[in-house]
CSV table of N, CA and C in Angstrom, one decimal:
chain,number,residue,atom,x,y,z
A,10,UNK,N,-117.3,17.3,-35.0
A,10,UNK,CA,-118.3,17.3,-33.9
A,10,UNK,C,-119.4,16.3,-34.2
A,11,UNK,N,-119.9,15.7,-33.2
A,11,UNK,CA,-121.0,14.8,-33.4
A,11,UNK,C,-122.3,15.6,-33.6
A,12,UNK,N,-123.3,14.9,-34.1
A,12,UNK,CA,-124.6,15.7,-34.4
A,12,UNK,C,-125.2,16.3,-33.1
A,13,UNK,N,-125.2,15.6,-32.0
A,13,UNK,CA,-125.7,16.2,-30.8
A,13,UNK,C,-124.9,17.3,-30.3
A,14,UNK,N,-123.6,17.2,-30.3
A,14,UNK,CA,-122.7,18.3,-29.9
A,14,UNK,C,-122.9,19.5,-30.8
A,15,UNK,N,-123.1,19.3,-32.1
A,15,UNK,CA,-123.3,20.3,-33.1
A,15,UNK,C,-124.6,21.1,-32.8
A,16,UNK,N,-125.6,20.3,-32.5
A,16,UNK,CA,-127.0,20.9,-32.2
A,16,UNK,C,-126.9,21.8,-30.9
A,17,UNK,N,-126.2,21.2,-29.9
A,17,UNK,CA,-126.1,22.0,-28.6
A,17,UNK,C,-125.3,23.2,-28.9
A,18,UNK,N,-124.2,23.2,-29.6
A,18,UNK,CA,-123.4,24.4,-29.9
A,18,UNK,C,-124.2,25.3,-30.7
A,19,UNK,N,-124.9,24.9,-31.8
A,19,UNK,CA,-125.6,25.8,-32.6
A,19,UNK,C,-126.7,26.6,-31.8
A,20,UNK,N,-127.4,25.8,-30.8
A,20,UNK,CA,-128.4,26.4,-30.0
A,20,UNK,C,-127.7,27.5,-29.1
A,21,UNK,N,-126.6,27.2,-28.5
A,21,UNK,CA,-125.8,28.1,-27.6
A,21,UNK,C,-125.5,29.4,-28.3
A,22,UNK,N,-124.8,29.2,-29.5
A,22,UNK,CA,-124.3,30.4,-30.2
A,22,UNK,C,-125.5,31.2,-30.7
A,23,UNK,N,-126.6,30.6,-31.1
A,23,UNK,CA,-127.8,31.3,-31.5
A,23,UNK,C,-128.4,32.1,-30.4
A,24,UNK,N,-128.4,31.4,-29.2
A,24,UNK,CA,-128.9,32.1,-28.0
A,24,UNK,C,-128.1,33.3,-27.6
A,25,UNK,N,-126.8,33.2,-27.7
A,25,UNK,CA,-125.9,34.4,-27.4
A,25,UNK,C,-126.2,35.5,-28.4
A,26,UNK,N,-126.4,35.2,-29.7
A,26,UNK,CA,-126.6,36.2,-30.7
A,26,UNK,C,-128.0,36.9,-30.4
A,27,UNK,N,-129.0,36.1,-30.0
A,27,UNK,CA,-130.3,36.7,-29.6
A,27,UNK,C,-130.2,37.7,-28.5
A,28,UNK,N,-129.3,37.3,-27.5
A,28,UNK,CA,-129.1,38.2,-26.3
A,28,UNK,C,-128.4,39.5,-26.7
A,29,UNK,N,-127.5,39.3,-27.6
A,29,UNK,CA,-126.8,40.6,-28.2
A,29,UNK,C,-127.8,41.5,-28.8
A,30,UNK,N,-128.7,40.9,-29.6
A,30,UNK,CA,-129.7,41.7,-30.3
A,30,UNK,C,-130.6,42.4,-29.4
A,31,UNK,N,-131.0,41.7,-28.3
A,31,UNK,CA,-131.8,42.3,-27.3
A,31,UNK,C,-131.1,43.5,-26.6
A,32,UNK,N,-129.8,43.3,-26.3
A,32,UNK,CA,-129.0,44.4,-25.7
A,32,UNK,C,-129.0,45.6,-26.7
A,33,UNK,N,-128.7,45.4,-27.9
A,33,UNK,CA,-128.7,46.5,-28.9
A,33,UNK,C,-130.1,47.2,-29.0
A,34,UNK,N,-131.2,46.4,-28.9
A,34,UNK,CA,-132.5,47.1,-29.0
A,34,UNK,C,-132.7,48.0,-27.8
A,35,UNK,N,-132.3,47.6,-26.6
A,35,UNK,CA,-132.5,48.4,-25.4
A,35,UNK,C,-131.5,49.6,-25.4
A,36,UNK,N,-130.2,49.4,-25.6
A,36,UNK,CA,-129.2,50.4,-25.4
A,36,UNK,C,-128.8,51.1,-26.6
A,37,UNK,N,-129.1,50.7,-27.8
A,37,UNK,CA,-128.8,51.4,-29.1
A,37,UNK,C,-127.3,51.8,-29.2
A,38,UNK,N,-126.4,50.9,-29.0
A,38,UNK,CA,-125.0,51.3,-29.0
A,38,UNK,C,-124.5,51.8,-30.3
A,39,UNK,N,-123.3,52.6,-30.3
A,39,UNK,CA,-122.6,52.9,-31.5
A,39,UNK,C,-121.5,51.9,-31.6
A,40,UNK,N,-121.4,51.2,-32.8
A,40,UNK,CA,-120.4,50.1,-33.0
A,40,UNK,C,-119.7,50.4,-34.3
A,41,UNK,N,-118.5,49.8,-34.5
A,41,UNK,CA,-117.7,49.9,-35.6
A,41,UNK,C,-117.4,48.5,-36.1
A,42,UNK,N,-117.5,48.2,-37.4
A,42,UNK,CA,-117.2,46.9,-37.9
A,42,UNK,C,-116.5,47.0,-39.2
A,43,UNK,N,-116.1,45.8,-39.7
A,43,UNK,CA,-115.4,45.7,-41.0
A,43,UNK,C,-116.0,44.5,-41.7
A,44,UNK,N,-116.0,44.6,-43.0
A,44,UNK,CA,-116.3,43.5,-43.9
A,44,UNK,C,-115.4,43.5,-45.1
A,45,UNK,N,-115.3,42.4,-45.8
A,45,UNK,CA,-114.3,42.4,-46.8
A,45,UNK,C,-114.8,41.5,-48.1
A,46,UNK,N,-114.6,42.1,-49.2
A,46,UNK,CA,-114.8,41.3,-50.4
A,46,UNK,C,-113.4,40.6,-50.7
A,47,UNK,N,-113.4,39.3,-50.4
A,47,UNK,CA,-112.2,38.5,-50.5
A,47,UNK,C,-112.3,37.7,-51.8
A,48,UNK,N,-111.3,38.0,-52.7
A,48,UNK,CA,-111.3,37.3,-54.0
A,48,UNK,C,-110.1,36.3,-54.0
A,49,UNK,N,-110.3,35.2,-54.6
A,49,UNK,CA,-109.2,34.3,-54.8
A,49,UNK,C,-108.5,34.7,-56.2
A,50,UNK,N,-107.5,33.9,-56.5
A,50,UNK,CA,-106.8,34.2,-57.7
A,50,UNK,C,-107.6,34.0,-59.0
A,51,UNK,N,-108.7,33.2,-58.9
A,51,UNK,CA,-109.6,33.0,-60.0
A,51,UNK,C,-110.7,34.0,-60.1
A,52,UNK,N,-110.7,35.0,-59.1
A,52,UNK,CA,-111.7,36.0,-59.1
A,52,UNK,C,-113.0,35.6,-58.5
A,53,UNK,N,-113.1,34.4,-57.8
A,53,UNK,CA,-114.3,34.0,-57.0
A,53,UNK,C,-114.2,34.7,-55.7
A,54,UNK,N,-115.4,34.9,-55.1
A,54,UNK,CA,-115.6,35.7,-53.9
A,54,UNK,C,-115.9,34.7,-52.7
A,55,UNK,N,-115.3,35.1,-51.5
A,55,UNK,CA,-115.5,34.2,-50.3
A,55,UNK,C,-116.7,34.7,-49.6
A,56,UNK,N,-117.6,33.8,-49.3
A,56,UNK,CA,-118.7,34.2,-48.4
A,56,UNK,C,-118.7,33.2,-47.2
A,57,UNK,N,-119.3,33.7,-46.1
A,57,UNK,CA,-119.4,32.9,-44.9
A,57,UNK,C,-120.8,32.8,-44.4
A,58,UNK,N,-121.1,31.7,-43.7
A,58,UNK,CA,-122.5,31.4,-43.2
A,58,UNK,C,-122.3,31.2,-41.7
A,59,UNK,N,-122.8,32.0,-40.9
A,59,UNK,CA,-122.7,32.0,-39.4
A,59,UNK,C,-123.7,30.8,-38.9
A,60,UNK,N,-123.3,30.4,-37.7
A,60,UNK,CA,-124.1,29.4,-37.0
A,60,UNK,C,-125.5,29.9,-36.7
A,61,UNK,N,-125.6,31.2,-36.5
A,61,UNK,CA,-126.9,31.8,-36.0
A,61,UNK,C,-127.7,32.4,-37.1
A,62,UNK,N,-127.3,32.2,-38.4
A,62,UNK,CA,-128.0,32.8,-39.5
A,62,UNK,C,-128.2,31.8,-40.7
A,63,UNK,N,-129.2,31.9,-41.4
A,63,UNK,CA,-129.4,31.1,-42.7
A,63,UNK,C,-128.7,31.8,-43.9
A,64,UNK,N,-128.3,33.0,-43.8
A,64,UNK,CA,-127.8,33.8,-44.9
A,64,UNK,C,-126.3,33.7,-45.0
A,65,UNK,N,-125.8,34.0,-46.3
A,65,UNK,CA,-124.4,34.1,-46.6
A,65,UNK,C,-124.0,35.6,-46.5
A,66,UNK,N,-122.8,35.8,-46.0
A,66,UNK,CA,-122.3,37.2,-45.8
A,66,UNK,C,-120.9,37.3,-46.2
A,67,UNK,N,-120.5,38.5,-46.4
A,67,UNK,CA,-119.0,38.9,-46.6
A,67,UNK,C,-118.4,38.6,-45.2
A,68,UNK,N,-117.2,38.1,-45.2
A,68,UNK,CA,-116.5,37.9,-43.9
A,68,UNK,C,-116.2,39.2,-43.2
A,69,UNK,N,-116.1,39.2,-41.9
A,69,UNK,CA,-115.8,40.4,-41.2
A,69,UNK,C,-116.3,40.4,-39.8
A,70,UNK,N,-116.4,41.5,-39.1
A,70,UNK,CA,-116.9,41.5,-37.7
A,70,UNK,C,-116.6,42.8,-37.1
A,71,UNK,N,-116.7,42.8,-35.7
A,71,UNK,CA,-116.5,44.0,-34.9
A,71,UNK,C,-115.1,44.4,-34.8
A,72,UNK,N,-114.9,45.7,-34.7
A,72,UNK,CA,-113.6,46.3,-34.4
A,72,UNK,C,-113.5,46.3,-32.9
A,73,UNK,N,-112.3,46.1,-32.4
A,73,UNK,CA,-112.0,46.3,-31.0
A,73,UNK,C,-111.7,47.8,-30.7
A,74,UNK,N,-111.7,48.2,-29.4
A,74,UNK,CA,-111.5,49.6,-29.0
A,74,UNK,C,-110.1,50.0,-29.5
A,75,UNK,N,-110.1,51.1,-30.1
A,75,UNK,CA,-108.8,51.7,-30.6
A,75,UNK,C,-108.1,50.9,-31.7
A,76,UNK,N,-108.8,50.0,-32.3
A,76,UNK,CA,-108.2,49.2,-33.4
A,76,UNK,C,-108.5,49.9,-34.7
A,77,UNK,N,-107.5,50.0,-35.5
A,77,UNK,CA,-107.6,50.6,-36.9
A,77,UNK,C,-108.4,49.6,-37.8
A,78,UNK,N,-109.2,50.1,-38.7
A,78,UNK,CA,-110.0,49.3,-39.6
A,78,UNK,C,-109.2,48.2,-40.3
A,79,UNK,N,-108.1,48.6,-40.9
A,79,UNK,CA,-107.2,47.6,-41.7
A,79,UNK,C,-106.7,46.5,-40.8
A,80,UNK,N,-106.4,46.8,-39.5
A,80,UNK,CA,-105.9,45.8,-38.5
A,80,UNK,C,-107.1,44.9,-38.1
A,81,UNK,N,-108.3,45.5,-38.0
A,81,UNK,CA,-109.5,44.7,-37.6
A,81,UNK,C,-109.8,43.7,-38.7
A,82,UNK,N,-109.8,44.1,-40.0
A,82,UNK,CA,-110.2,43.2,-41.0
A,82,UNK,C,-109.2,42.1,-41.2
A,83,UNK,N,-107.9,42.4,-41.0
A,83,UNK,CA,-106.9,41.4,-41.1
A,83,UNK,C,-107.0,40.4,-40.0
A,84,UNK,N,-107.3,40.9,-38.8
A,84,UNK,CA,-107.6,40.0,-37.6
A,84,UNK,C,-108.8,39.1,-37.8
A,85,UNK,N,-109.9,39.7,-38.3
A,85,UNK,CA,-111.1,39.0,-38.5
A,85,UNK,C,-111.0,37.9,-39.6
A,86,UNK,N,-110.3,38.2,-40.6
A,86,UNK,CA,-110.1,37.2,-41.7
A,86,UNK,C,-109.2,36.1,-41.2
A,87,UNK,N,-108.3,36.4,-40.3
A,87,UNK,CA,-107.4,35.3,-39.8
A,87,UNK,C,-108.3,34.4,-38.8
A,88,UNK,N,-109.1,35.1,-37.9
A,88,UNK,CA,-109.8,34.3,-37.0
A,88,UNK,C,-111.0,33.5,-37.6
A,89,UNK,N,-111.7,34.1,-38.5
A,89,UNK,CA,-112.9,33.5,-39.1
A,89,UNK,C,-112.6,32.5,-40.2
A,90,UNK,N,-111.5,32.9,-41.0
A,90,UNK,CA,-111.4,32.1,-42.2
A,90,UNK,C,-109.9,31.4,-42.3
A,91,UNK,N,-109.1,31.7,-41.3
A,91,UNK,CA,-107.8,31.2,-41.4
A,91,UNK,C,-106.9,31.9,-42.4
A,92,UNK,N,-107.2,33.0,-42.9
A,92,UNK,CA,-106.4,33.7,-43.9
A,92,UNK,C,-105.2,34.4,-43.2
A,93,UNK,N,-104.0,34.0,-43.5
A,93,UNK,CA,-102.9,34.5,-42.8
A,93,UNK,C,-102.1,35.6,-43.7
A,94,UNK,N,-102.4,35.5,-45.0
A,94,UNK,CA,-101.7,36.5,-45.9
A,94,UNK,C,-102.7,37.0,-46.9
A,95,UNK,N,-102.7,38.3,-47.1
A,95,UNK,CA,-103.4,39.0,-48.2
A,95,UNK,C,-102.4,39.5,-49.2
A,96,UNK,N,-102.7,39.2,-50.5
A,96,UNK,CA,-101.9,39.7,-51.5
A,96,UNK,C,-102.1,41.2,-51.7
A,97,UNK,N,-103.3,41.7,-51.4
A,97,UNK,CA,-103.6,43.1,-51.4
A,97,UNK,C,-104.7,43.4,-50.5
A,98,UNK,N,-104.8,44.6,-50.0
A,98,UNK,CA,-105.9,45.0,-49.1
A,98,UNK,C,-106.2,46.5,-49.4
A,99,UNK,N,-107.4,46.8,-49.7
A,99,UNK,CA,-107.8,48.3,-50.0
A,99,UNK,C,-109.1,48.6,-49.4
A,100,UNK,N,-109.3,49.8,-48.8
A,100,UNK,CA,-110.6,50.3,-48.3
A,100,UNK,C,-111.4,50.7,-49.5
A,101,UNK,N,-112.5,50.2,-49.6
A,101,UNK,CA,-113.4,50.6,-50.8
A,101,UNK,C,-114.4,51.7,-50.4
A,102,UNK,N,-115.0,51.6,-49.2
A,102,UNK,CA,-116.0,52.6,-48.9
A,102,UNK,C,-116.4,52.4,-47.4
A,103,UNK,N,-117.0,53.4,-46.8
A,103,UNK,CA,-117.5,53.4,-45.4
A,103,UNK,C,-119.0,53.6,-45.4
A,104,UNK,N,-119.7,52.8,-44.6
A,104,UNK,CA,-121.1,52.9,-44.6
A,104,UNK,C,-121.6,53.1,-43.1
A,105,UNK,N,-122.9,53.4,-43.0
A,105,UNK,CA,-123.5,53.5,-41.7
A,105,UNK,C,-124.8,52.6,-41.8
A,106,UNK,N,-125.0,51.9,-40.8
A,106,UNK,CA,-126.2,51.0,-40.7
A,106,UNK,C,-126.9,51.2,-39.4
A,107,UNK,N,-128.2,51.3,-39.5
A,107,UNK,CA,-129.1,51.3,-38.2
A,107,UNK,C,-129.8,50.0,-38.1
A,108,UNK,N,-129.5,49.1,-38.9
A,108,UNK,CA,-130.0,47.7,-38.8
A,108,UNK,C,-129.7,47.1,-37.5
A,109,UNK,N,-130.5,46.4,-36.9
A,109,UNK,CA,-130.3,45.7,-35.6
A,109,UNK,C,-130.3,46.6,-34.4
A,110,UNK,N,-130.9,47.8,-34.6
A,110,UNK,CA,-131.1,48.8,-33.5
A,110,UNK,C,-129.8,49.3,-32.9
A,111,UNK,N,-128.8,49.5,-33.7
A,111,UNK,CA,-127.6,50.1,-33.3
A,111,UNK,C,-127.0,51.0,-34.4
A,112,UNK,N,-126.2,51.9,-34.1
A,112,UNK,CA,-125.6,52.7,-35.1
A,112,UNK,C,-124.2,52.2,-35.4
A,113,UNK,N,-124.1,51.6,-36.5
A,113,UNK,CA,-122.9,50.8,-36.8
A,113,UNK,C,-122.2,51.4,-38.1
A,114,UNK,N,-120.9,51.8,-37.9
A,114,UNK,CA,-120.1,52.3,-39.0
A,114,UNK,C,-119.4,51.0,-39.5
A,115,UNK,N,-119.4,50.8,-40.8
A,115,UNK,CA,-118.9,49.6,-41.4
A,115,UNK,C,-117.9,50.0,-42.5
A,116,UNK,N,-116.7,49.5,-42.3
A,116,UNK,CA,-115.6,49.8,-43.3
A,116,UNK,C,-115.6,48.5,-44.3
A,117,UNK,N,-115.7,48.8,-45.6
A,117,UNK,CA,-115.7,47.7,-46.6
A,117,UNK,C,-114.4,47.7,-47.3
A,118,UNK,N,-113.7,46.6,-47.3
A,118,UNK,CA,-112.4,46.4,-47.9
A,118,UNK,C,-112.6,45.4,-49.1
A,119,UNK,N,-111.5,45.4,-49.9
A,119,UNK,CA,-111.4,44.3,-50.9
A,119,UNK,C,-110.0,43.7,-50.8
A,120,UNK,N,-109.8,42.5,-50.9
A,120,UNK,CA,-108.5,41.8,-50.7
A,120,UNK,C,-108.5,40.6,-51.7
A,121,UNK,N,-107.2,40.3,-52.0
A,121,UNK,CA,-107.0,39.1,-52.8
A,121,UNK,C,-106.1,38.1,-51.9
A,122,UNK,N,-106.5,36.9,-51.8
A,122,UNK,CA,-105.8,35.9,-51.0
A,122,UNK,C,-105.7,34.6,-51.8
A,123,UNK,N,-104.8,33.8,-51.3
A,123,UNK,CA,-104.7,32.4,-51.9
A,123,UNK,C,-104.7,31.3,-50.8
A,124,UNK,N,-104.7,31.7,-49.5
A,124,UNK,CA,-104.5,30.7,-48.5
A,124,UNK,C,-105.6,30.6,-47.5
A,125,UNK,N,-106.8,30.2,-47.9
A,125,UNK,CA,-107.9,30.1,-47.0
A,125,UNK,C,-107.7,28.7,-46.3
A,126,UNK,N,-107.6,28.7,-45.0
A,126,UNK,CA,-107.5,27.5,-44.2
A,126,UNK,C,-108.8,27.2,-43.6
A,127,UNK,N,-109.5,26.1,-44.0
A,127,UNK,CA,-110.8,25.8,-43.5
A,127,UNK,C,-110.5,25.1,-42.1
A,128,UNK,N,-111.1,25.7,-41.1
A,128,UNK,CA,-110.9,25.3,-39.7
A,128,UNK,C,-112.1,25.5,-38.9
A,129,UNK,N,-112.3,24.8,-37.8
A,129,UNK,CA,-113.4,25.0,-36.9
A,129,UNK,C,-113.3,26.4,-36.3
A,130,UNK,N,-114.5,27.1,-36.3
A,130,UNK,CA,-114.5,28.5,-35.8
A,130,UNK,C,-115.8,28.6,-35.0
A,131,UNK,N,-115.7,29.4,-33.9
A,131,UNK,CA,-116.9,29.5,-33.0
A,131,UNK,C,-118.1,30.2,-33.7
A,132,UNK,N,-117.9,30.9,-34.8
A,132,UNK,CA,-119.0,31.6,-35.4
A,132,UNK,C,-119.4,31.1,-36.8
A,133,UNK,N,-118.4,30.6,-37.5
A,133,UNK,CA,-118.6,30.3,-38.9
A,133,UNK,C,-119.0,28.8,-39.1
A,134,UNK,N,-120.2,28.6,-39.6
A,134,UNK,CA,-120.6,27.2,-39.9
A,134,UNK,C,-120.1,26.7,-41.3
A,135,UNK,N,-120.1,27.6,-42.2
A,135,UNK,CA,-119.6,27.2,-43.6
A,135,UNK,C,-118.9,28.4,-44.2
A,136,UNK,N,-118.0,28.1,-45.1
A,136,UNK,CA,-117.4,29.2,-45.9
A,136,UNK,C,-117.0,28.6,-47.2
A,137,UNK,N,-117.1,29.4,-48.3
A,137,UNK,CA,-116.9,28.8,-49.7
A,137,UNK,C,-116.6,30.0,-50.6
A,138,UNK,N,-115.9,29.8,-51.6
A,138,UNK,CA,-115.7,30.7,-52.7
A,138,UNK,C,-116.8,30.4,-53.8
A,139,UNK,N,-117.4,31.5,-54.3
A,139,UNK,CA,-118.4,31.5,-55.3
A,139,UNK,C,-118.1,32.4,-56.5
A,140,UNK,N,-118.6,32.0,-57.7
A,140,UNK,CA,-118.4,32.9,-58.8
A,140,UNK,C,-119.2,34.2,-58.5
A,141,UNK,N,-118.6,35.3,-58.7
A,141,UNK,CA,-119.1,36.6,-58.4
A,141,UNK,C,-120.4,36.9,-59.1
A,142,UNK,N,-120.7,36.2,-60.2
A,142,UNK,CA,-121.9,36.4,-60.9
A,142,UNK,C,-122.9,35.3,-60.6
A,143,UNK,N,-122.6,34.4,-59.7
A,143,UNK,CA,-123.5,33.3,-59.4
A,143,UNK,C,-123.4,33.0,-57.9
A,144,UNK,N,-123.9,34.0,-57.2
A,144,UNK,CA,-124.0,33.9,-55.7
A,144,UNK,C,-125.0,32.8,-55.2
A,145,UNK,N,-124.7,32.2,-54.1
A,145,UNK,CA,-125.6,31.2,-53.6
A,145,UNK,C,-127.0,31.7,-53.2
A,146,UNK,N,-128.0,30.9,-53.2
A,146,UNK,CA,-129.3,31.2,-52.7
A,146,UNK,C,-129.1,31.5,-51.2
A,147,UNK,N,-129.7,32.5,-50.8
A,147,UNK,CA,-129.6,32.9,-49.3
A,147,UNK,C,-128.5,33.9,-49.0
A,148,UNK,N,-128.0,34.5,-50.1
A,148,UNK,CA,-127.0,35.6,-49.9
A,148,UNK,C,-127.8,36.8,-49.4
A,149,UNK,N,-127.3,37.4,-48.3
A,149,UNK,CA,-128.0,38.5,-47.7
A,149,UNK,C,-128.1,39.7,-48.7
A,150,UNK,N,-129.1,40.5,-48.5
A,150,UNK,CA,-129.4,41.6,-49.4
A,150,UNK,C,-128.2,42.7,-49.3
A,151,UNK,N,-127.7,43.0,-48.1
A,151,UNK,CA,-126.6,43.9,-48.0
A,151,UNK,C,-125.4,43.3,-48.7
A,152,UNK,N,-125.1,42.0,-48.6
A,152,UNK,CA,-124.0,41.4,-49.3
A,152,UNK,C,-124.1,41.6,-50.8
A,153,UNK,N,-125.3,41.3,-51.3
A,153,UNK,CA,-125.6,41.4,-52.7
A,153,UNK,C,-125.3,42.8,-53.2
A,154,UNK,N,-125.8,43.8,-52.4
A,154,UNK,CA,-125.7,45.2,-52.8
A,154,UNK,C,-124.2,45.7,-52.8
A,155,UNK,N,-123.4,45.2,-51.8
A,155,UNK,CA,-122.0,45.6,-51.7
A,155,UNK,C,-121.2,44.9,-52.9
A,156,UNK,N,-121.5,43.7,-53.2
A,156,UNK,CA,-120.8,43.0,-54.3
A,156,UNK,C,-121.2,43.7,-55.7
A,157,UNK,N,-122.4,44.1,-55.8
A,157,UNK,CA,-122.8,44.8,-57.1
A,157,UNK,C,-122.1,46.1,-57.1
A,158,UNK,N,-122.0,46.9,-56.1
A,158,UNK,CA,-121.4,48.1,-56.1
A,158,UNK,C,-119.9,48.0,-56.5
A,159,UNK,N,-119.3,46.9,-56.0
A,159,UNK,CA,-117.9,46.6,-56.3
A,159,UNK,C,-117.7,46.3,-57.8
A,160,UNK,N,-118.6,45.4,-58.3
A,160,UNK,CA,-118.6,45.0,-59.7
A,160,UNK,C,-118.7,46.3,-60.6
A,161,UNK,N,-119.6,47.2,-60.3
A,161,UNK,CA,-119.9,48.3,-61.1
A,161,UNK,C,-118.9,49.5,-60.7
A,162,UNK,N,-118.1,49.4,-59.7
A,162,UNK,CA,-117.3,50.4,-59.1
A,162,UNK,C,-118.0,51.7,-58.9
A,163,UNK,N,-119.2,51.5,-58.3
A,163,UNK,CA,-120.1,52.7,-58.0
A,163,UNK,C,-120.6,52.6,-56.6
A,164,UNK,N,-120.0,53.5,-55.7
A,164,UNK,CA,-120.3,53.5,-54.3
A,164,UNK,C,-121.0,54.8,-54.1
A,165,UNK,N,-122.4,54.8,-54.4
A,165,UNK,CA,-123.1,56.1,-54.3
A,165,UNK,C,-123.7,56.4,-53.0
A,166,UNK,N,-124.1,55.3,-52.2
A,166,UNK,CA,-124.7,55.5,-51.0
A,166,UNK,C,-123.8,55.2,-49.8
A,167,UNK,N,-124.0,55.8,-48.7
A,167,UNK,CA,-123.2,55.5,-47.4
A,167,UNK,C,-124.1,54.7,-46.4
A,168,UNK,N,-125.3,54.3,-46.9
A,168,UNK,CA,-126.2,53.5,-46.0
A,168,UNK,C,-126.0,52.1,-46.4
A,169,UNK,N,-125.7,51.2,-45.4
A,169,UNK,CA,-125.5,49.8,-45.6
A,169,UNK,C,-126.7,49.2,-46.2
């Protein structure tokens, strides 16, 4: 993309995200989502940066109606990161979040993969693997908490 096209696109996607947040604030919907701690064969963790945010997050997203959590995370990883094959996939924990003015149930998975295909995506500006003990500056607080719980194998809270 050219710089001008990139700026226009980033403005558009950011505007859509702001409208979604306004909708959530007014209607306070119940939503369901998935996130995944994706590790490569070296034990590094995959994080993504959305066009509409300055923070790094675990990959994932919203579940579709009547979609099972494991199917949702598999779909999201393919759409966002180009991951077509997971060597393993396991549900770690389920959380509830009232952040962003909605009641969101979030299923957290862990997976191992070896085939991340970097491609243009409508949401993801950047993605990269990082050492699990050396996360990038700007990693979201929730992401840091989930990674720490995974490292310690201690999932004490159900609040995201």
